[in-house]
Coordinates of C-alpha atoms and ligand atoms in Angstrom, one line a residue:
M1 CA 170.6 -38.4 161.5
R2 CA 173.6 -38.8 163.7
P3 CA 173.9 -36.5 166.8
S4 CA 177.0 -34.9 165.3
E5 CA 174.9 -33.7 162.3
L6 CA 172.1 -32.5 164.6
A7 CA 174.2 -30.5 166.9
P8 CA 175.2 -27.6 164.7
S9 CA 171.6 -26.7 163.8
V10 CA 170.5 -26.9 167.4
R11 CA 173.4 -24.6 168.3
T12 CA 172.6 -22.2 165.5
L13 CA 169.0 -22.0 166.7
A14 CA 170.1 -21.3 170.2
V15 CA 172.4 -18.4 169.3
A16 CA 169.9 -17.1 166.8
L17 CA 167.3 -17.0 169.5
A18 CA 169.7 -15.4 172.0
A19 CA 170.6 -12.7 169.5
F20 CA 167.0 -11.9 168.7
V21 CA 165.5 -12.3 172.1
L22 CA 168.1 -10.9 174.5
P23 CA 168.5 -7.5 173.0
A24 CA 164.8 -7.1 172.7
L25 CA 164.1 -8.0 176.3
S26 CA 166.8 -6.0 177.9
V27 CA 169.6 -3.9 176.4
S28 CA 171.8 -4.7 179.3
A29 CA 175.5 -4.3 178.8
Q30 CA 175.8 -8.1 179.3
A31 CA 173.5 -8.8 176.3
I32 CA 175.3 -6.3 174.1
R33 CA 178.7 -7.9 174.9
T34 CA 177.7 -11.4 174.0
G35 CA 178.7 -12.5 170.6
A36 CA 181.3 -10.9 168.5
V37 CA 180.4 -9.0 165.4
A38 CA 181.2 -11.7 163.0
E39 CA 178.8 -14.1 164.8
R40 CA 176.2 -11.5 164.8
Y41 CA 176.6 -11.0 161.1
T42 CA 176.2 -14.7 160.5
Q43 CA 173.1 -14.9 162.6
L44 CA 171.3 -11.9 161.4
C45 CA 172.6 -10.9 157.9
A46 CA 174.3 -13.8 156.2
S47 CA 171.1 -15.5 155.0
C48 CA 170.4 -12.6 152.6
H49 CA 173.8 -10.9 152.1
G50 CA 175.8 -14.1 151.9
P51 CA 178.2 -15.6 154.4
E52 CA 181.2 -13.6 153.1
L53 CA 179.1 -10.5 152.4
Q54 CA 179.4 -11.3 148.7
G55 CA 175.7 -11.0 148.2
G56 CA 172.8 -13.4 147.7
S57 CA 169.2 -12.4 147.6
A58 CA 170.4 -9.1 148.9
P59 CA 173.3 -7.0 147.4
S60 CA 177.0 -7.6 147.9
M61 CA 178.7 -5.4 150.4
L62 CA 182.1 -5.9 149.0
D63 CA 181.6 -3.8 145.8
D64 CA 181.3 -0.1 145.3
V65 CA 177.6 -0.2 144.5
W66 CA 175.5 1.3 147.3
V67 CA 171.7 1.8 147.0
A68 CA 171.7 4.4 149.8
G69 CA 175.2 5.8 150.1
G70 CA 178.5 4.1 151.0
D71 CA 179.9 6.3 153.7
D72 CA 179.9 5.1 157.3
E73 CA 176.8 7.1 158.3
S74 CA 174.8 6.1 155.2
I75 CA 175.5 2.4 155.8
A76 CA 174.6 2.8 159.5
R77 CA 171.3 4.4 158.4
S78 CA 170.6 1.5 156.0
I79 CA 171.1 -1.0 158.8
R80 CA 169.1 1.1 161.3
N81 CA 166.1 1.8 159.1
G82 CA 166.3 -1.0 156.6
F83 CA 164.3 -1.0 153.4
P84 CA 161.2 -2.9 154.6
E85 CA 159.4 -2.7 151.2
K86 CA 162.4 -4.4 149.6
G87 CA 162.8 -7.1 152.2
M88 CA 165.6 -5.5 154.3
P89 CA 164.4 -5.4 158.0
A90 CA 165.0 -2.3 160.1
W91 CA 167.5 -3.3 162.8
S92 CA 167.2 -0.3 165.1
A93 CA 165.0 -2.2 167.6
A94 CA 167.3 -5.2 167.8
L95 CA 170.7 -3.6 167.5
P96 CA 171.9 -0.7 169.8
E97 CA 173.7 2.1 167.9
K98 CA 177.2 0.9 169.0
D99 CA 176.5 -2.6 167.6
I100 CA 175.4 -1.0 164.3
R101 CA 178.7 0.9 164.4
A102 CA 180.6 -2.3 165.0
M103 CA 178.8 -3.9 162.0
V104 CA 179.9 -1.0 159.8
I105 CA 183.6 -1.6 161.0
F106 CA 183.2 -5.3 160.3
M107 CA 181.9 -4.6 156.8
R108 CA 184.9 -2.3 156.1
E109 CA 187.2 -5.1 157.3
K110 CA 185.6 -7.7 155.1
R111 CA 185.7 -5.3 152.1
A112 CA 189.4 -4.5 152.7
Q113 CA 190.2 -8.2 152.9
A114 CA 188.4 -8.9 149.7
Q115 CA 190.3 -6.0 148.0
R116 CA 193.6 -7.3 149.4
E117 CA 192.9 -10.7 147.9
K118 CA 192.4 -9.0 144.5
T119 CA 195.3 -6.6 144.7
Q120 CA 198.9 -7.5 144.0
F121 CA 201.0 -5.6 146.5
V122 CA 204.7 -5.2 145.8
K123 CA 207.0 -7.3 148.0
P124 CA 210.4 -6.0 146.9
A125 CA 213.3 -8.5 146.6
E126 CA 216.8 -7.1 147.1
S127 CA 218.1 -4.8 144.4
V128 CA 215.1 -5.2 142.2
T129 CA 213.5 -2.2 140.6
V130 CA 210.1 -1.4 141.9
Q131 CA 207.7 0.9 140.1
S132 CA 205.6 3.1 142.2
E133 CA 203.3 6.0 141.3
L134 CA 205.8 8.8 141.4
H135 CA 209.3 7.2 141.6
N136 CA 210.9 3.9 140.9
Y137 CA 213.0 2.6 143.7
R138 CA 215.2 -0.2 144.8
L139 CA 215.3 -1.7 148.3
D140 CA 218.5 -3.1 149.7
T141 CA 219.6 -4.2 153.2
W142 CA 221.7 -1.5 154.7
V143 CA 222.3 -3.1 158.1
G144 CA 221.3 -6.6 159.0
G145 CA 221.6 -8.8 162.1
L146 CA 219.2 -6.8 164.2
T147 CA 216.3 -7.9 166.4
E148 CA 213.2 -5.8 166.4
P149 CA 214.8 -2.4 165.7
F150 CA 212.6 0.4 167.0
S151 CA 214.3 3.6 166.0
L152 CA 217.2 5.0 164.0
A153 CA 219.0 8.3 164.3
F154 CA 221.7 9.7 162.0
L155 CA 224.7 11.5 163.5
P156 CA 227.3 13.6 161.8
G157 CA 230.4 11.8 160.3
N158 CA 228.6 8.9 158.6
R159 CA 227.3 7.5 161.9
A160 CA 223.9 6.4 163.1
L161 CA 222.4 4.9 166.2
V162 CA 219.8 2.1 166.2
T163 CA 217.7 1.0 169.2
E164 CA 216.4 -2.6 169.6
K165 CA 213.2 -3.1 171.5
R166 CA 214.9 -5.6 173.8
G167 CA 217.1 -2.8 175.2
R168 CA 220.2 -2.7 173.1
L169 CA 221.7 0.4 171.4
Y170 CA 224.1 0.0 168.5
L171 CA 226.4 2.4 166.7
I172 CA 226.6 2.1 162.9
E173 CA 229.7 3.6 161.3
N174 CA 230.0 3.9 157.5
G175 CA 227.1 1.4 157.1
K176 CA 228.6 -1.2 159.5
R177 CA 227.1 -2.0 162.8
N178 CA 229.5 -2.3 165.7
E179 CA 229.6 -5.9 167.2
T180 CA 229.2 -4.7 170.8
P181 CA 226.2 -2.7 171.9
I182 CA 226.8 0.6 173.6
K183 CA 227.4 0.2 177.3
G184 CA 225.7 2.1 180.1
V185 CA 222.2 2.1 178.5
P186 CA 219.7 2.2 181.4
E187 CA 218.0 -1.0 182.5
V188 CA 214.8 -1.4 180.4
D189 CA 211.6 -3.3 180.9
I190 CA 211.3 -5.4 177.8
D191 CA 208.2 -7.6 178.6
G192 CA 205.1 -7.3 176.5
Q193 CA 205.1 -4.0 174.5
A194 CA 207.7 -2.5 176.8
G195 CA 211.2 -1.8 175.5
L196 CA 213.9 0.7 174.4
F197 CA 212.1 3.0 172.1
D198 CA 213.1 6.2 170.4
V199 CA 216.6 7.7 170.0
V200 CA 216.9 11.3 168.8
P201 CA 219.9 13.6 168.7
H202 CA 219.6 17.2 170.0
P203 CA 219.1 19.6 167.1
D204 CA 222.4 21.1 168.1
F205 CA 224.1 17.8 168.6
A206 CA 227.2 18.8 166.7
R207 CA 227.9 21.3 169.5
N208 CA 226.5 19.7 172.6
G209 CA 226.5 16.0 172.0
W210 CA 223.2 15.3 173.7
I211 CA 221.2 12.2 172.6
Y212 CA 217.6 11.6 173.8
F213 CA 216.0 8.3 174.6
A214 CA 212.5 7.0 175.4
Y215 CA 212.2 3.7 177.1
S216 CA 210.0 1.8 179.6
D217 CA 211.6 2.4 183.0
P218 CA 211.3 -0.5 185.4
Q219 CA 210.6 0.4 189.0
M220 CA 209.1 -1.1 192.2
H221 CA 205.9 0.4 193.6
E222 CA 204.2 -1.0 196.7
G223 CA 206.2 -4.2 196.3
K224 CA 205.3 -4.8 192.7
P225 CA 207.3 -4.4 189.5
V226 CA 205.9 -1.5 187.4
S227 CA 207.1 0.5 184.4
L228 CA 206.3 3.7 182.4
T229 CA 207.9 5.5 179.5
R230 CA 210.7 7.7 180.7
I231 CA 212.8 10.2 178.7
I232 CA 216.5 10.7 179.4
R233 CA 219.5 12.2 177.6
G234 CA 223.2 11.3 177.6
K235 CA 226.4 11.5 175.6
L236 CA 228.4 9.0 173.7
R237 CA 231.9 8.5 174.9
E238 CA 234.2 5.5 174.1
G239 CA 231.4 3.1 173.4
A240 CA 229.3 4.1 176.4
L241 CA 226.4 6.3 177.2
V242 CA 227.6 8.8 179.9
D243 CA 226.5 12.0 181.6
Q244 CA 222.9 10.7 181.8
E245 CA 220.1 13.1 182.9
T246 CA 216.4 12.5 183.3
I247 CA 214.3 14.7 181.2
F248 CA 210.9 13.3 182.2
Q249 CA 209.8 10.7 184.7
G250 CA 206.2 10.3 185.7
P251 CA 205.1 10.0 189.4
L252 CA 205.5 6.3 190.6
Q253 CA 201.8 6.1 191.4
Y254 CA 201.1 6.4 187.7
Y255 CA 203.5 3.6 186.7
R256 CA 201.5 0.5 185.6
P257 CA 202.4 -3.2 186.1
D258 CA 205.5 -4.0 184.0
G259 CA 205.2 -5.5 180.5
G260 CA 201.7 -4.9 179.2
V261 CA 200.7 -2.5 176.5
H262 CA 200.7 1.1 175.1
Y263 CA 203.9 2.9 176.0
G264 CA 204.0 5.4 173.1
G265 CA 207.7 6.3 173.3
R266 CA 208.4 8.8 170.4
I267 CA 210.3 12.0 170.6
A268 CA 210.5 14.9 168.3
F269 CA 212.1 18.4 168.4
D270 CA 210.4 21.5 166.9
K271 CA 212.3 24.2 165.1
A272 CA 212.4 26.3 168.3
G273 CA 214.1 23.5 170.1
F274 CA 211.2 22.3 172.3
L275 CA 211.1 18.6 173.0
F276 CA 207.9 16.7 172.4
F277 CA 207.3 13.1 173.4
T278 CA 204.4 10.6 173.7
I279 CA 203.3 8.2 176.4
G280 CA 200.5 5.7 175.7
E281 CA 197.6 5.1 178.1
R282 CA 199.0 1.7 179.3
G283 CA 195.9 -0.2 178.5
D284 CA 193.4 1.9 180.4
G285 CA 191.5 4.5 178.3
R286 CA 190.5 6.5 181.4
N287 CA 194.1 7.6 181.8
S288 CA 193.9 9.5 178.5
Q289 CA 191.2 11.8 179.8
D290 CA 192.8 12.3 183.3
L291 CA 195.0 15.4 183.2
A292 CA 196.7 14.5 186.5
R293 CA 198.3 11.5 184.7
P294 CA 201.1 11.5 182.1
T295 CA 199.6 8.5 180.3
G296 CA 197.7 8.9 177.0
K297 CA 199.3 12.2 176.2
V298 CA 201.7 14.2 174.0
H299 CA 204.1 16.2 176.2
R300 CA 206.3 19.3 175.7
V301 CA 209.3 20.4 177.7
F302 CA 212.5 22.4 177.2
D303 CA 215.5 20.3 176.0
D304 CA 216.7 20.0 179.7
G305 CA 213.3 18.9 180.9
R306 CA 212.1 22.2 182.5
I307 CA 208.4 22.9 181.9
P308 CA 207.6 25.9 179.6
D309 CA 205.3 28.6 181.2
D310 CA 203.2 28.6 178.0
N311 CA 202.3 25.0 178.1
P312 CA 198.5 24.7 177.8
F313 CA 198.0 23.4 181.4
A314 CA 201.1 25.0 182.9
K315 CA 199.1 27.3 185.2
Q316 CA 196.6 24.7 186.5
S317 CA 197.1 22.8 189.7
G318 CA 196.7 19.1 190.2
V319 CA 197.6 18.4 186.5
D320 CA 200.7 17.2 184.8
R321 CA 202.0 20.5 183.5
T322 CA 204.1 18.9 180.7
I323 CA 200.9 17.9 178.8
W324 CA 200.6 19.4 175.4
S325 CA 197.5 17.4 174.2
Y326 CA 195.5 14.5 175.6
G327 CA 192.9 11.8 174.8
H328 CA 195.6 9.7 173.0
R329 CA 195.7 5.9 173.0
N330 CA 199.1 4.6 171.9
P331 CA 200.9 7.3 169.9
Q332 CA 204.0 5.6 168.3
G333 CA 204.4 8.2 165.5
L334 CA 205.4 11.8 166.0
A335 CA 206.8 14.3 163.4
F336 CA 206.9 18.0 162.5
H337 CA 205.9 19.1 159.0
P338 CA 209.2 20.5 157.5
V339 CA 207.4 23.5 156.0
T340 CA 204.4 24.4 158.1
G341 CA 205.9 23.3 161.4
Q342 CA 202.7 21.5 162.3
L343 CA 202.9 18.5 164.6
F344 CA 201.4 15.2 163.5
N345 CA 201.0 12.0 165.4
A346 CA 200.0 8.5 164.4
E347 CA 198.4 6.3 167.0
H348 CA 197.1 2.8 167.3
G349 CA 193.4 2.6 167.7
P350 CA 191.5 -0.5 168.9
R351 CA 190.2 -2.9 166.2
G352 CA 189.5 -0.3 163.4
G353 CA 190.3 3.3 164.2
D354 CA 194.1 3.9 163.9
E355 CA 194.5 7.6 163.6
L356 CA 196.6 10.3 162.1
N357 CA 196.2 13.5 164.0
L358 CA 197.2 17.2 163.7
V359 CA 198.3 17.8 167.3
Q360 CA 197.4 21.2 168.7
P361 CA 198.1 22.5 172.2
G362 CA 195.4 21.8 174.9
R363 CA 193.3 19.8 172.6
N364 CA 191.5 16.5 173.4
Y365 CA 191.8 13.7 170.8
G366 CA 188.9 11.8 172.3
W367 CA 190.1 8.4 173.3
P368 CA 188.2 6.4 174.7
V369 CA 185.1 8.6 174.5
I370 CA 185.1 8.7 170.7
T371 CA 186.7 6.2 168.3
Y372 CA 186.3 4.7 164.9
G373 CA 187.1 1.3 166.3
M374 CA 185.6 -1.5 168.3
N375 CA 187.0 -4.1 170.8
Y376 CA 189.4 -6.7 169.5
D377 CA 186.9 -9.4 170.2
G378 CA 184.5 -7.8 167.8
S379 CA 182.2 -6.5 170.5
A380 CA 181.0 -2.9 170.2
M381 CA 182.8 -0.1 172.0
T382 CA 180.7 3.0 171.2
D383 CA 178.9 4.5 168.3
L384 CA 180.4 7.9 169.1
T385 CA 182.9 8.9 166.5
A386 CA 182.6 12.6 167.1
K387 CA 181.8 14.9 170.0
D388 CA 182.0 18.6 170.8
G389 CA 185.3 19.6 172.4
M390 CA 187.0 16.6 170.9
E391 CA 189.3 16.6 167.8
Q392 CA 188.7 14.5 164.7
P393 CA 191.6 12.7 163.2
L394 CA 193.0 13.9 159.8
T395 CA 192.3 10.4 158.6
Y396 CA 191.7 7.0 160.2
W397 CA 192.1 3.4 159.1
V398 CA 189.4 0.8 159.3
P399 CA 190.7 -1.9 159.4
S400 CA 193.6 -0.9 161.4
L401 CA 197.1 -1.0 160.0
A402 CA 198.8 -0.8 163.4
V403 CA 200.5 2.4 162.6
C404 CA 203.9 3.1 164.1
G405 CA 206.7 5.6 163.2
I406 CA 206.1 8.5 160.8
N407 CA 208.4 11.1 159.2
F408 CA 208.2 13.6 156.4
Y409 CA 210.6 13.2 153.6
T410 CA 212.9 16.2 153.1
G411 CA 215.7 14.7 150.9
D412 CA 216.6 15.3 147.3
L413 CA 216.9 11.8 145.9
F414 CA 213.1 11.5 145.4
P415 CA 212.1 15.0 144.4
K416 CA 208.4 14.1 143.9
W417 CA 208.1 12.7 147.4
K418 CA 209.4 15.9 149.0
N419 CA 207.4 16.8 152.1
H420 CA 205.2 13.7 151.9
L421 CA 204.6 11.7 155.0
F422 CA 205.9 8.2 155.3
L423 CA 204.2 5.8 157.7
A424 CA 205.3 2.5 159.1
S425 CA 202.8 -0.2 160.1
L426 CA 203.1 -3.3 162.1
A427 CA 200.1 -5.6 161.5
A428 CA 199.6 -4.5 157.9
E429 CA 203.3 -4.7 157.2
E430 CA 203.0 -1.7 154.9
L431 CA 205.1 1.3 154.1
R432 CA 202.7 4.1 153.2
R433 CA 203.3 7.4 151.5
I434 CA 200.7 10.0 152.4
E435 CA 200.2 13.4 150.8
I436 CA 198.8 16.1 153.0
Q437 CA 197.5 19.4 151.6
D438 CA 196.0 22.3 153.6
G439 CA 195.6 20.0 156.6
K440 CA 193.9 17.2 154.6
V441 CA 195.1 13.8 153.5
V442 CA 194.6 13.9 149.7
K443 CA 196.5 10.8 148.6
Q444 CA 197.8 7.5 150.1
E445 CA 200.0 4.9 148.4
T446 CA 201.2 1.5 149.7
L447 CA 204.8 1.5 148.5
F448 CA 205.3 -2.1 149.6
K449 CA 203.8 -4.8 151.8
S450 CA 204.7 -8.1 153.5
L451 CA 208.4 -7.7 154.3
G452 CA 207.5 -8.0 158.0
R453 CA 206.4 -5.6 160.7
I454 CA 207.8 -2.0 160.2
R455 CA 208.5 0.1 163.3
Y456 CA 210.0 3.2 161.8
V457 CA 210.9 5.0 158.6
T458 CA 213.1 8.1 158.2
G459 CA 215.1 9.9 155.6
G460 CA 218.8 9.8 155.8
P461 CA 221.3 12.6 155.2
D462 CA 222.0 11.0 151.8
G463 CA 218.4 11.5 150.7
A464 CA 217.6 7.8 150.8
I465 CA 214.7 6.4 152.9
Y466 CA 215.5 4.0 155.7
V467 CA 213.0 1.4 156.9
L468 CA 213.2 -0.6 160.1
L469 CA 212.1 -4.2 159.3
P470 CA 212.0 -7.0 161.9
N471 CA 215.7 -7.9 161.6
R472 CA 217.4 -5.2 159.5
V473 CA 217.4 -1.7 158.3
A474 CA 216.5 -1.5 154.6
R475 CA 217.4 1.4 152.3
L476 CA 215.3 2.7 149.5
A477 CA 217.2 4.5 146.8
P478 CA 216.1 5.6 143.3
A479 CA 216.4 2.8 140.7
P480 CA 219.2 3.6 138.3
Ligands
HEC501 C1 165.8 -10.8 154.8 C2 166.9 -10.4 154.0 C3 167.9 -9.5 154.6 C4 168.5 -9.6 155.8 C5 168.3 -10.6 156.9 C6 169.4 -8.4 155.9 N1 169.3 -7.6 154.8 FE1 170.3 -6.0 154.4 N2 169.3 -5.8 152.6 C7 168.4 -6.7 152.1 C8 167.9 -6.2 150.8 C9 166.9 -6.9 150.0 C10 168.6 -5.0 150.6 C11 168.5 -4.1 149.3 C12 167.5 -3.0 149.5 C13 167.4 -2.2 148.2 O1 167.7 -2.7 147.1 O2 167.0 -1.0 148.3 C14 169.5 -4.8 151.7 C15 170.3 -3.7 151.9 C16 171.2 -3.5 152.9 C17 172.2 -2.5 153.0 C18 172.3 -1.4 152.0 C19 173.2 -1.8 150.9 C20 173.5 -0.8 149.9 O3 173.9 -1.2 148.8 O4 173.4 0.4 150.1 C21 173.0 -2.7 154.0 C22 174.1 -1.8 154.5 C23 172.5 -3.8 154.7 N3 171.4 -4.4 153.9 C24 173.0 -4.4 155.8 C25 172.4 -5.5 156.5 C26 172.9 -6.0 157.7 C27 174.1 -5.4 158.5 C28 172.1 -7.0 158.1 C29 172.2 -7.8 159.3 C30 172.1 -7.1 160.6 C31 171.2 -7.2 157.0 N4 171.4 -6.2 156.1 C32 170.2 -8.2 157.0 C33 168.0 -7.8 152.7 C34 168.4 -8.3 154.0

């Protein structure tokens, strides 16, 4: 036998030994972190359940047949206790609870992958009729020539504004994008996930002309470049953004190194005219639980930035009094239900664990204490998915879709979609339609997939649905 043939088996033996022996000897954090979940599956489970979970001497974990229940908790129990009389070892001694949780997430990922390979998702070509469950539609490019558009806002008089992540703002008139970007937009940090984010007109825009923006604001702090999501408003005049005012800016000490991750950056007005906006936790979950910091929060202010007296933490000292809810990770979707007025947010979880939340004042949404996800490298994060005093999501996605913008449909062109929630996703490249009844998600449909990362979806004044793809705005209209 040549050494090259020998090596893998020696290596396999070494990792197998490490996996069995280390956790048994000491359940130190170090030992738990070694080996991603896929490796652990290969070492411990693949011999019986098959390398791709397809089954072998033990059942497949890709089908819908479960001997002891197919919900997350039942699967965790099967792994924990095993079925010793049938040859399935109990893993509770070898695997800490959070590793068992990571294994459940891994099994969900594999199952979703297997289903994806079996399912034909629609990838609409231009002007081709697509059948979906409730409506047939056609997708066409409305405005092309864009680079990573982040948000779209319709204005009266057949006009619209579109932001690009790289810091440009364009006016669209009668379906045509102006060649030159609007001048006077503030300087924006565009490294990493930073950028120019939301654009939202004041509910009374026709009278007052205010337009609101969220962007990552570059500053210097202690000699280093830092940035954080900032909210401003301004007015359009002769191709420029003028009369700018800051609506919210966090204290400089809570800015984080520029570039990096998790800015949030969505804005929404409620019917009473209060302004809500999101700031992500900038890559450190501890920020989400710290009420002194603006990071990892949904905020609420008056349209001019003043802090309402009845904000949940308005009367406490040492806190950020604009906070409306906390324990968020990276909320990039924010929308009010057109009928109930309830506030919903969509936020990126870690690997597994994207969430849709019903956002209520003063509530804690749990990040990073509870989550349905694990670390990106497949190491476990926690087995805690629920805890007293922390809110459960309305629904969560394992595997993650990388959820971005959300909006409820209120137009008339697609009557059966009225008041349904539309959700954009980045990694999964899906446009989802979600039905919510009595505060519960009762139905989800993937309308299409694989046209690229989607940052935003919104209804237009014409009743069509506008979707922000990587280099264009596409328009969904009923098929004739
Ligand atoms: C030595 C063989 C063997 C190994 C190794 C093994 N299993 Fe099993 N497993 C079984 C058998 C056999 C069953 C079916 C028990 C039954 O039919 O009641 C089973 C059942 C299960 C079930 C329940 C399936 C269902 O349909 O409800 C889960 C979940 C599971 N195993 C996960 C794992 C995981 C995760 C690992 C690795 C950490 C693992 N198993 C390792 C043999 C094994």
